[in-house]
Short mmCIF file of C-alpha atoms in Angstrom, two decimals:
data_model
loop_
_atom_site.label_atom_id
_atom_site.label_comp_id
_atom_site.label_asym_id
_atom_site.label_seq_id
_atom_site.Cartn_x
_atom_site.Cartn_y
_atom_site.Cartn_z
CA MET B 14 -22.47 116.02 59.05
CA LYS B 15 -19.39 117.50 58.11
CA ARG B 16 -18.15 117.42 61.56
CA TRP B 17 -18.64 114.00 61.93
CA LEU B 18 -16.96 113.10 58.61
CA LEU B 19 -13.91 114.83 59.86
CA ILE B 20 -14.19 112.80 63.02
CA GLY B 21 -14.53 109.34 61.19
CA VAL B 22 -11.92 110.40 58.78
CA LEU B 23 -9.45 111.21 61.72
CA ALA B 24 -10.40 108.19 63.37
CA LEU B 25 -9.39 105.78 60.64
CA VAL B 26 -6.39 108.06 59.80
CA GLY B 27 -5.52 107.12 63.53
CA LEU B 28 -5.96 103.56 63.14
CA ALA B 29 -4.08 103.67 59.98
CA TRP B 30 -1.14 104.63 61.84
CA ALA B 31 -1.44 102.41 64.59
CA GLN B 32 -1.46 99.53 62.11
CA GLN B 33 1.89 100.75 60.24
CA ARG B 34 4.54 98.04 60.59
CA GLY B 35 8.20 97.55 59.55
CA GLY B 36 11.30 100.19 59.84
CA SER B 37 13.79 100.74 62.11
CA LEU B 38 14.79 102.36 65.52
CA THR B 39 17.78 103.53 66.69
CA ILE B 40 18.35 104.02 70.70
CA ALA B 41 21.18 105.40 72.62
CA ILE B 42 22.45 103.77 75.48
CA GLN B 43 25.24 104.82 77.58
CA THR B 44 27.80 101.81 78.08
CA GLU B 45 28.90 99.02 75.71
CA PRO B 46 28.51 95.91 78.17
CA ALA B 47 31.10 93.17 77.92
CA ALA B 48 28.79 90.54 77.62
CA TRP B 49 24.97 90.08 76.95
CA ASP B 50 23.64 87.66 79.28
CA PRO B 51 22.24 89.31 82.44
CA THR B 52 22.64 85.57 84.01
CA GLN B 53 26.15 85.74 83.63
CA VAL B 54 27.32 89.34 83.53
CA ALA B 55 25.87 92.39 86.26
CA GLY B 56 25.22 95.77 84.42
CA ALA B 57 22.22 97.56 83.83
CA ASP B 58 22.54 98.08 79.99
CA ILE B 59 22.54 94.44 79.58
CA SER B 60 18.97 94.37 80.66
CA ARG B 61 17.87 97.59 78.70
CA VAL B 62 18.59 95.86 75.69
CA VAL B 63 17.48 92.24 76.45
CA TYR B 64 14.87 92.00 78.74
CA ASP B 65 11.64 91.20 77.42
CA ASN B 66 12.96 92.15 73.95
CA VAL B 67 15.32 89.11 73.36
CA LEU B 68 15.28 87.12 76.97
CA GLN B 69 11.99 86.47 78.88
CA GLY B 70 10.85 84.94 82.04
CA LEU B 71 8.65 82.96 83.81
CA VAL B 72 7.26 86.57 84.48
CA LYS B 73 8.02 89.92 83.73
CA ARG B 74 7.87 93.83 85.22
CA ASN B 75 5.96 95.79 82.72
CA PRO B 76 6.86 99.47 82.36
CA LYS B 77 4.73 100.76 85.16
CA GLY B 78 6.50 98.27 87.44
CA GLU B 79 3.60 95.69 87.64
CA ILE B 80 4.58 91.47 87.57
CA VAL B 81 2.47 90.02 84.91
CA PRO B 82 2.64 86.77 82.82
CA SER B 83 5.49 86.12 80.30
CA LEU B 84 6.18 82.45 79.63
CA ALA B 85 3.93 81.45 82.52
CA THR B 86 0.56 82.08 81.64
CA ARG B 87 -0.74 82.18 85.18
CA TRP B 88 0.47 80.85 88.82
CA VAL B 89 -1.14 79.51 91.86
CA VAL B 90 0.39 80.53 95.33
CA SER B 91 -0.67 78.01 98.10
CA ASN B 92 -1.72 79.09 101.29
CA SER B 93 1.38 78.71 102.96
CA GLY B 94 3.33 80.60 100.67
CA LEU B 95 6.03 77.56 100.22
CA THR B 96 4.60 76.34 96.55
CA TYR B 97 4.44 78.35 93.69
CA THR B 98 2.50 76.46 90.66
CA PHE B 99 3.31 77.99 87.12
CA THR B 100 1.46 77.27 83.88
CA LEU B 101 3.45 77.60 81.09
CA ARG B 102 2.86 78.93 77.58
CA GLN B 103 2.26 76.46 74.88
CA GLY B 104 3.63 76.77 71.28
CA VAL B 105 6.78 78.88 72.15
CA LYS B 106 9.74 78.56 70.53
CA PHE B 107 13.61 80.06 71.25
CA HIS B 108 14.86 81.92 68.33
CA ASP B 109 17.10 78.90 67.32
CA GLY B 110 13.65 76.94 66.45
CA SER B 111 13.96 74.43 69.28
CA ASP B 112 10.77 74.49 71.47
CA PHE B 113 11.05 76.18 74.72
CA THR B 114 9.68 73.51 77.81
CA ALA B 115 9.31 72.84 81.35
CA GLN B 116 12.57 71.32 81.01
CA ASP B 117 14.20 74.83 80.10
CA VAL B 118 12.93 75.95 83.25
CA LEU B 119 14.09 73.71 85.54
CA ALA B 120 17.56 73.61 84.13
CA LYS B 121 17.63 77.31 84.54
CA PHE B 122 16.47 77.70 88.29
CA ASN B 123 18.58 74.49 89.10
CA ARG B 124 21.82 76.17 87.78
CA ALA B 125 20.44 79.94 89.23
CA ARG B 126 20.52 78.06 92.84
CA ASN B 127 23.87 76.16 92.79
CA PRO B 128 25.93 77.85 95.02
CA ASP B 129 29.48 77.07 93.03
CA THR B 130 29.02 80.14 90.78
CA ARG B 131 32.07 78.91 88.80
CA ALA B 132 30.62 75.98 88.13
CA SER B 133 27.17 77.28 87.14
CA GLY B 134 28.16 80.76 85.94
CA HIS B 135 25.23 81.94 87.44
CA LEU B 136 24.92 85.57 89.26
CA ARG B 137 23.68 85.88 92.63
CA PRO B 138 22.54 82.45 93.79
CA ASP B 139 21.75 83.97 97.31
CA LEU B 140 18.32 85.34 95.40
CA TYR B 141 17.25 81.57 94.84
CA ARG B 142 18.19 79.86 97.85
CA ASP B 143 14.83 79.76 99.53
CA ILE B 144 14.11 77.26 96.41
CA ALA B 145 14.15 73.25 98.14
CA ASN B 146 13.24 71.74 94.67
CA ILE B 147 11.99 72.42 91.59
CA THR B 148 9.52 70.07 89.62
CA SER B 149 7.18 69.48 86.53
CA PRO B 150 4.29 67.21 87.10
CA ASN B 151 3.13 67.63 83.32
CA PRO B 152 5.02 69.14 80.41
CA ASN B 153 3.01 72.12 80.82
CA THR B 154 3.37 72.98 84.47
CA VAL B 155 6.69 73.79 86.68
CA VAL B 156 6.18 73.67 90.47
CA PHE B 157 8.54 75.60 92.95
CA SER B 158 9.01 74.71 96.78
CA LEU B 159 10.68 76.94 99.15
CA ARG B 160 11.94 76.22 102.34
CA GLN B 161 10.17 79.22 104.02
CA PRO B 162 7.97 81.94 102.42
CA ASN B 163 9.98 84.68 100.90
CA ASN B 164 7.56 87.99 100.00
CA ASP B 165 9.79 88.33 97.25
CA PHE B 166 10.13 85.59 95.26
CA LEU B 167 7.53 86.55 92.09
CA PHE B 168 9.82 89.96 92.21
CA ILE B 169 12.94 87.63 92.11
CA LEU B 170 11.40 85.90 89.28
CA SER B 171 10.69 89.12 87.27
CA ARG B 172 14.68 90.16 87.81
CA PRO B 173 17.18 89.87 84.67
CA GLU B 174 18.87 87.13 86.44
CA SER B 175 15.97 85.07 86.20
CA LEU B 176 15.84 85.00 82.50
CA ILE B 177 15.62 81.93 80.63
CA GLY B 178 17.58 80.61 77.73
CA PRO B 179 17.56 77.10 75.77
CA ARG B 180 19.01 74.31 78.27
CA GLN B 181 21.43 73.22 75.72
CA ARG B 182 23.05 76.18 74.76
CA PRO B 183 26.59 76.73 75.90
CA LEU B 184 27.18 79.80 78.37
CA ALA B 185 30.03 81.14 76.40
CA GLU B 186 27.84 81.37 73.25
CA GLN B 187 24.96 82.99 75.50
CA ARG B 188 26.93 85.57 76.41
CA VAL B 189 27.75 87.37 73.22
CA GLN B 190 24.53 86.40 71.38
CA PRO B 191 21.76 85.49 73.59
CA ILE B 192 18.88 83.24 72.25
CA GLY B 193 15.51 83.57 74.08
CA THR B 194 11.87 83.88 73.36
CA GLY B 195 11.25 87.61 73.19
CA PRO B 196 9.97 89.76 70.16
CA PHE B 197 13.27 90.50 68.71
CA ARG B 198 16.07 87.63 67.99
CA PHE B 199 19.88 89.13 69.04
CA ALA B 200 20.89 90.15 65.55
CA ALA B 201 24.59 91.67 65.72
CA TRP B 202 26.64 92.90 68.18
CA GLU B 203 29.37 95.66 66.00
CA ARG B 204 31.52 96.07 69.12
CA GLY B 205 32.27 99.60 69.83
CA VAL B 206 29.04 100.86 67.96
CA ALA B 207 26.16 98.95 68.34
CA VAL B 208 24.18 95.71 68.89
CA ARG B 209 21.06 95.04 66.39
CA LEU B 210 17.95 93.46 66.80
CA GLU B 211 15.22 91.86 64.21
CA ARG B 212 11.81 91.07 64.34
CA ASN B 213 11.12 87.54 65.43
CA PRO B 214 8.59 86.01 62.90
CA ASN B 215 7.58 83.28 65.01
CA TYR B 216 6.93 85.64 68.16
CA TYR B 217 4.04 83.98 70.25
CA VAL B 218 1.90 87.30 70.24
CA GLN B 219 0.31 87.81 67.08
CA GLY B 220 1.35 90.93 65.44
CA LEU B 221 4.01 91.92 67.51
CA PRO B 222 6.34 93.52 66.96
CA TYR B 223 5.90 96.26 64.57
CA LEU B 224 9.64 97.05 64.33
CA ASP B 225 11.99 95.06 61.67
CA ARG B 226 15.12 95.96 63.92
CA VAL B 227 15.97 98.08 66.52
CA ASN B 228 19.74 99.12 66.66
CA PHE B 229 21.24 100.03 70.61
CA ARG B 230 23.95 102.41 69.64
CA PHE B 231 26.62 102.85 72.62
CA LEU B 232 27.14 106.40 73.04
CA GLY B 233 27.72 107.89 76.47
CA ASP B 234 28.45 111.51 75.36
CA GLY B 235 25.60 113.76 76.05
CA ASP B 236 26.33 116.46 73.59
CA ALA B 237 26.77 113.42 70.94
CA GLN B 238 23.85 111.96 71.60
CA LEU B 239 21.85 115.61 71.16
CA ALA B 240 23.55 115.95 67.73
CA GLY B 241 22.52 112.79 66.69
CA LEU B 242 19.19 113.16 67.43
CA ARG B 243 18.91 116.49 65.81
CA ALA B 244 21.01 115.12 62.76
CA GLY B 245 18.05 111.89 62.42
CA ASP B 246 21.33 109.34 63.30
CA LEU B 247 19.02 108.73 66.44
CA ASP B 248 15.83 108.56 66.86
CA VAL B 249 15.37 107.90 71.19
CA ILE B 250 17.59 109.04 74.17
CA ALA B 251 16.21 106.37 76.05
CA TYR B 252 17.60 107.60 79.58
CA SER B 253 20.01 109.83 81.18
CA LEU B 254 19.39 112.77 78.76
CA LEU B 255 21.53 115.77 79.99
CA PRO B 256 19.17 117.96 82.16
CA GLU B 257 20.46 121.11 80.18
CA ASN B 258 19.80 119.27 76.66
CA ALA B 259 16.09 118.14 77.73
CA VAL B 260 15.54 122.29 78.08
CA VAL B 261 16.73 122.65 74.30
CA LEU B 262 14.57 119.55 72.62
CA SER B 263 11.53 120.77 74.80
CA ARG B 264 11.62 123.82 72.89
CA ASP B 265 11.57 122.12 69.34
CA SER B 266 8.22 120.15 68.27
CA ASN B 267 10.19 117.94 66.09
CA PHE B 268 11.07 115.83 69.37
CA LYS B 269 9.42 114.50 72.89
CA VAL B 270 10.90 114.92 76.27
CA PHE B 271 9.70 112.56 78.67
CA SER B 272 10.38 113.16 82.43
CA GLY B 273 9.51 110.69 85.32
CA SER B 274 10.19 108.91 88.35
CA GLY B 275 11.91 105.59 88.32
CA THR B 276 13.93 103.31 90.85
CA ALA B 277 17.22 104.42 90.43
CA GLU B 278 19.18 105.86 93.40
CA ALA B 279 22.34 107.30 92.97
CA VAL B 280 24.38 105.87 95.90
CA ALA B 281 27.55 107.20 97.10
CA GLY B 282 28.85 104.21 98.49
CA PHE B 283 31.71 103.47 101.42
CA ASN B 284 33.65 100.30 101.20
CA ASN B 285 32.01 99.76 104.92
CA SER B 286 34.85 97.26 105.93
CA ARG B 287 37.54 99.45 105.30
CA PRO B 288 39.11 101.96 107.66
CA PRO B 289 38.04 104.62 108.72
CA PHE B 290 34.82 104.08 106.94
CA ASN B 291 33.89 101.18 109.09
CA ASP B 292 33.44 103.99 111.68
CA VAL B 293 29.90 105.27 111.61
CA ARG B 294 31.11 108.70 112.61
CA VAL B 295 33.27 109.17 109.57
CA ARG B 296 30.02 107.93 107.24
CA ARG B 297 27.60 110.48 109.40
CA ALA B 298 29.96 113.33 108.50
CA ILE B 299 30.32 112.75 105.21
CA THR B 300 26.81 112.57 104.76
CA LEU B 301 26.25 115.51 106.78
CA ALA B 302 28.85 117.35 104.74
CA THR B 303 26.60 116.47 101.62
CA ASN B 304 24.18 119.01 100.58
CA LYS B 305 21.88 116.89 98.29
CA ASP B 306 19.60 120.05 97.91
CA GLU B 307 22.40 121.69 95.70
CA LEU B 308 23.44 118.60 94.09
CA ILE B 309 19.65 118.39 92.83
CA GLN B 310 19.41 122.02 91.79
CA GLY B 311 23.12 122.99 90.43
CA ALA B 312 24.32 119.54 89.04
CA MET B 313 20.89 118.32 87.82
CA LEU B 314 19.16 121.54 87.65
CA GLY B 315 16.42 120.37 89.76
CA TYR B 316 15.56 117.33 88.01
CA GLY B 317 15.90 114.24 91.25
CA THR B 318 14.64 114.01 94.30
CA LYS B 319 15.99 113.69 97.58
CA ILE B 320 16.03 110.49 99.19
CA GLY B 321 17.53 109.66 102.95
CA SER B 322 17.87 105.51 102.39
CA MET B 323 17.84 103.17 100.00
CA ARG B 324 14.22 103.65 98.56
CA SER B 325 12.67 105.54 95.96
CA PRO B 326 9.47 107.49 96.54
CA GLY B 327 7.64 105.20 93.90
CA GLU B 328 8.75 101.95 95.78
CA ALA B 329 6.50 100.12 98.08
CA CYS B 330 6.63 100.52 101.55
CA TYR B 331 8.75 103.77 101.10
CA VAL B 332 9.65 105.85 104.22
CA ASP B 333 10.62 109.72 103.38
CA LEU B 334 13.89 110.32 105.16
CA SER B 335 15.06 112.82 102.93
CA ASN B 336 15.81 115.24 105.90
CA PHE B 337 17.35 112.72 107.83
CA ASN B 338 21.14 113.61 108.50
CA ALA B 339 20.42 116.90 107.08
CA TYR B 340 23.23 119.08 105.51
CA ASN B 341 25.04 120.30 108.78
CA PRO B 342 29.32 120.80 107.84
CA ASP B 343 29.69 121.95 111.91
CA GLU B 344 28.48 118.72 112.88
CA ALA B 345 30.38 117.04 109.95
CA ARG B 346 33.87 118.67 111.49
CA ARG B 347 32.63 117.69 115.03
CA LEU B 348 32.40 114.14 114.30
CA LEU B 349 35.72 114.06 112.10
CA ALA B 350 37.36 115.91 114.87
CA GLU B 351 36.06 113.21 117.25
CA ALA B 352 37.38 110.41 115.18
CA GLY B 353 40.61 112.00 114.72
CA PHE B 354 40.25 113.98 111.36
CA THR B 355 41.23 117.69 111.55
CA ASN B 356 42.04 120.71 109.08
CA GLN B 357 45.65 119.55 110.36
CA ASN B 358 45.12 115.80 110.23
CA PRO B 359 42.55 115.25 107.03
CA LEU B 360 41.46 112.22 105.84
CA ARG B 361 42.59 112.07 102.55
CA PHE B 362 40.95 108.97 100.31
CA THR B 363 40.20 108.31 96.59
CA PHE B 364 36.34 108.76 95.10
CA ASN B 365 35.92 106.54 92.31
CA LEU B 366 33.61 107.38 89.40
CA ALA B 367 32.90 105.31 86.07
CA ALA B 368 33.31 107.80 82.69
CA GLU B 369 30.16 106.57 80.78
CA PHE B 370 27.37 107.52 83.43
CA PRO B 371 26.91 111.37 83.00
CA TYR B 372 24.50 111.95 85.81
CA GLU B 373 26.86 110.04 88.42
CA ARG B 374 29.70 111.88 87.26
CA ARG B 375 28.23 115.25 87.64
CA ILE B 376 26.76 114.54 90.91
CA GLY B 377 29.99 112.70 92.12
CA GLU B 378 32.15 115.55 91.25
CA ALA B 379 29.99 118.29 92.93
CA MET B 380 29.57 116.03 95.86
CA VAL B 381 33.64 116.03 96.09
CA ALA B 382 34.09 119.40 95.78
CA GLN B 383 31.17 119.85 98.76
CA LEU B 384 33.36 117.46 100.54
CA ASN B 385 36.66 119.16 100.14
CA ARG B 386 35.32 122.37 101.24
CA LEU B 387 34.69 121.15 104.74
CA GLY B 388 38.50 121.59 105.28
CA PRO B 389 38.94 118.06 107.03
CA LEU B 390 38.42 115.95 104.26
CA GLN B 391 40.92 115.98 101.08
CA VAL B 392 39.44 113.73 98.38
CA THR B 393 40.72 113.09 95.09
CA ILE B 394 38.82 111.78 91.98
CA GLN B 395 39.98 108.77 89.82
CA VAL B 396 37.71 108.12 86.76
CA THR B 397 37.81 104.72 85.06
CA ASP B 398 35.64 103.00 82.37
CA PHE B 399 32.67 100.93 83.34
CA ASN B 400 33.96 97.89 82.87
CA THR B 401 37.43 98.39 84.93
CA TRP B 402 34.40 99.70 87.76
CA ILE B 403 32.78 96.34 87.49
CA GLN B 404 35.73 94.73 88.14
CA ARG B 405 38.06 96.46 90.46
CA VAL B 406 34.90 98.47 92.82
CA PHE B 407 32.07 95.91 92.10
CA SER B 408 33.56 92.93 92.14
CA GLN B 409 36.67 93.19 94.28
CA ALA B 410 35.54 96.12 96.48
CA ASP B 411 38.78 97.94 95.82
CA TYR B 412 37.90 101.61 96.66
CA ALA B 413 37.20 103.95 99.70
CA MET B 414 34.09 105.73 97.85
CA THR B 415 32.11 105.73 94.84
CA ILE B 416 28.94 106.48 93.27
CA ILE B 417 26.79 104.99 90.85
CA GLY B 418 22.97 104.70 89.94
CA HIS B 419 21.26 101.57 90.91
CA VAL B 420 18.54 101.23 88.82
CA GLU B 421 16.98 97.64 90.05
CA ALA B 422 13.47 98.24 91.93
CA ASN B 423 13.72 96.86 95.47
CA ASP B 424 17.29 96.69 96.05
CA ILE B 425 17.44 97.87 99.14
CA GLY B 426 18.33 93.75 100.09
CA ASN B 427 21.85 94.30 98.67
CA TYR B 428 22.71 95.67 101.90
CA ALA B 429 22.12 92.41 103.80
CA ASN B 430 24.33 90.73 101.73
CA PRO B 431 28.02 90.97 103.61
CA ARG B 432 29.73 90.37 100.41
CA TYR B 433 28.00 92.97 98.22
CA TYR B 434 30.60 95.40 97.02
CA TRP B 435 29.64 98.10 99.97
CA ARG B 436 30.65 95.51 102.58
CA TYR B 437 27.91 96.42 105.02
CA ASN B 438 27.89 93.76 107.62
CA ASN B 439 25.15 94.94 109.93
CA PRO B 440 23.30 91.75 111.81
CA ARG B 441 20.44 93.99 112.58
CA PHE B 442 19.54 94.67 109.24
CA GLN B 443 19.85 91.47 107.89
CA GLN B 444 17.53 90.43 110.94
CA LEU B 445 14.76 93.40 109.55
CA PHE B 446 15.16 92.25 105.84
CA THR B 447 14.61 88.77 106.83
CA GLN B 448 11.45 89.75 108.71
CA TYR B 449 10.40 91.43 105.40
CA LEU B 450 10.72 88.53 103.40
CA ARG B 451 9.27 86.10 105.87
CA ALA B 452 6.03 88.75 107.15
CA PRO B 453 2.71 86.93 106.93
CA ASN B 454 1.37 89.98 105.10
CA GLN B 455 1.75 93.47 103.49
CA THR B 456 1.81 95.54 106.61
CA LYS B 457 4.20 93.25 108.90
CA ALA B 458 6.17 93.64 105.42
CA CYS B 459 5.97 97.20 105.53
CA GLU B 460 6.70 97.56 108.78
CA ALA B 461 9.90 95.57 108.93
CA LEU B 462 11.03 97.28 105.83
CA ALA B 463 10.39 100.54 107.19
CA ALA B 464 12.82 100.09 110.26
CA ALA B 465 15.10 98.60 107.83
CA GLN B 466 15.16 101.94 105.77
CA ARG B 467 15.64 104.06 108.93
CA LEU B 468 18.51 101.61 110.33
CA LEU B 469 20.52 102.13 107.06
CA ALA B 470 19.87 106.26 107.36
CA GLU B 471 21.00 106.31 111.27
CA ASP B 472 24.04 104.02 110.32
CA ALA B 473 24.82 106.33 107.42
CA ALA B 474 25.80 103.14 105.41
CA GLY B 475 25.89 105.20 102.41
CA VAL B 476 24.94 108.46 100.67
CA TRP B 477 21.69 108.29 98.81
CA THR B 478 21.78 111.30 97.09
CA MET B 479 18.75 111.42 95.18
CA SER B 480 16.47 109.32 93.22
CA LEU B 481 17.62 109.74 89.64
CA PRO B 482 15.01 111.01 86.83
CA ALA B 483 13.98 108.87 84.19
CA LEU B 484 14.80 111.27 81.30
CA GLY B 485 14.63 111.06 77.87
CA ALA B 486 13.69 112.44 74.19
CA TYR B 487 12.70 110.87 71.13
CA ARG B 488 11.71 112.30 67.63
CA ALA B 489 8.04 112.84 67.07
CA ARG B 490 7.75 110.33 64.51
CA VAL B 491 7.95 107.59 67.60
CA GLN B 492 4.79 105.94 68.58
CA ASN B 493 3.72 104.23 71.47
CA TRP B 494 6.73 104.64 73.65
CA PRO B 495 6.22 103.06 77.25
CA ASP B 496 4.79 105.57 79.80
CA GLY B 497 6.47 104.06 82.61
CA PHE B 498 10.04 103.38 83.71
CA LEU B 499 9.98 100.92 86.41
CA SER B 500 10.83 98.05 84.10
CA PRO B 501 14.34 96.78 83.66
CA GLY B 502 14.25 96.75 80.47
CA ILE B 503 13.78 99.29 77.20
CA SER B 504 10.73 97.40 75.65
CA VAL B 505 9.89 98.14 72.29
CA ALA B 506 8.00 95.24 71.14
CA GLU B 507 4.47 97.67 70.68
CA VAL B 508 7.16 100.46 69.58
CA TRP B 509 6.37 102.03 65.99
CA VAL B 510 7.39 104.30 63.78
CA ARG B 511 5.21 106.90 61.67
CA GLN B 512 6.74 106.69 57.97
#
């Protein structure tokens, strides 16, 4: 009897804990973005803060990477794959009190597909070019008509670029204080310090969120993050926890360390349009001169998974090419000599690093050391802040080589865009990616995507050093932290803290 009474008491305690509301959470993120609207400005930390916390789309990706309803409650796809009909959630309000309606959806996606980005202020109109028109036959329904089938269309609607704000909201205001429909409203941006989100009392999911406030603090230094967590100034290091600090925290019962596989590839990218990186022999030589196993063990203490193309193991249609173009310094020297570069006439170039990202910076520094050991390569490092990197490298392609973590799932398609900062222009790859998009079934789609992965590896279009770990830690009082790492956002609507 006492045993069952004890079990009942414990169950009630657990239920009481689960019902606790209020309190605040402080989360460390690496960078301070220049703006907070991912439809206007690129940057993973923008999405980490606002995706499904502040701004929402018709659909979303949950922490396990599944596409699930958000502002649409259901959808139907026609047999032809050309018509997507969405039923909208009713009774939803934006944070400014205005109603979310079908007209907001139409305005958003007409803006998104406008090829004149200066007029629209919207990123990536190429994502939406298959949309022929968008209509609303009644106030609760939106219909997308496509020019041709697109197997990625639902995924595109789950991207941060597809988040929806009020149609009357000026873009300049949305950049600095986004208004959405999510469980939290964007309350304040203390530049150089943090952003603060506050509970949305009118959120359409009853009982959520649990927290009153969430602070996202800009703190890129790994040791400062560790000190802040130990001192209680931080509750969570959401990602990019230094491997050595993970070891330290795992020995302390006051903290929980989490580790998993995500979709972030650490890509050492070439400017494929700039000589001599337009020569496949040079690109292949640099790949062969890179010892990925050494990078994983040395720079990352074993955290990370070796890959050989632009795909992480957890993604659909993944092909294991991790041993393709395996480390072979002798063959690297031979290819460089064939391209005209020797110890006496070395290839000299600059390798750009963004200061705020510890994983990519230490991987890049270790990789440059490997390249410089080869002989025919003389590589110097240039470190800039991330906003400068965005402007110079990402926007203007003013670089030779760089490394950055590409966290978005299914981003292999960026190689099909010749204007993307890699400046990779291969008609055969573009054809394969189109075949993937238009394939009549999953089997055919995976066949095309597998061929595309192999082509990138054969062409050495980049050096895909590893799939980065999803590595972080939080204080033991934090409850219900997401158990997956495949969403663009750090979703905290269902997170609560033990008081």
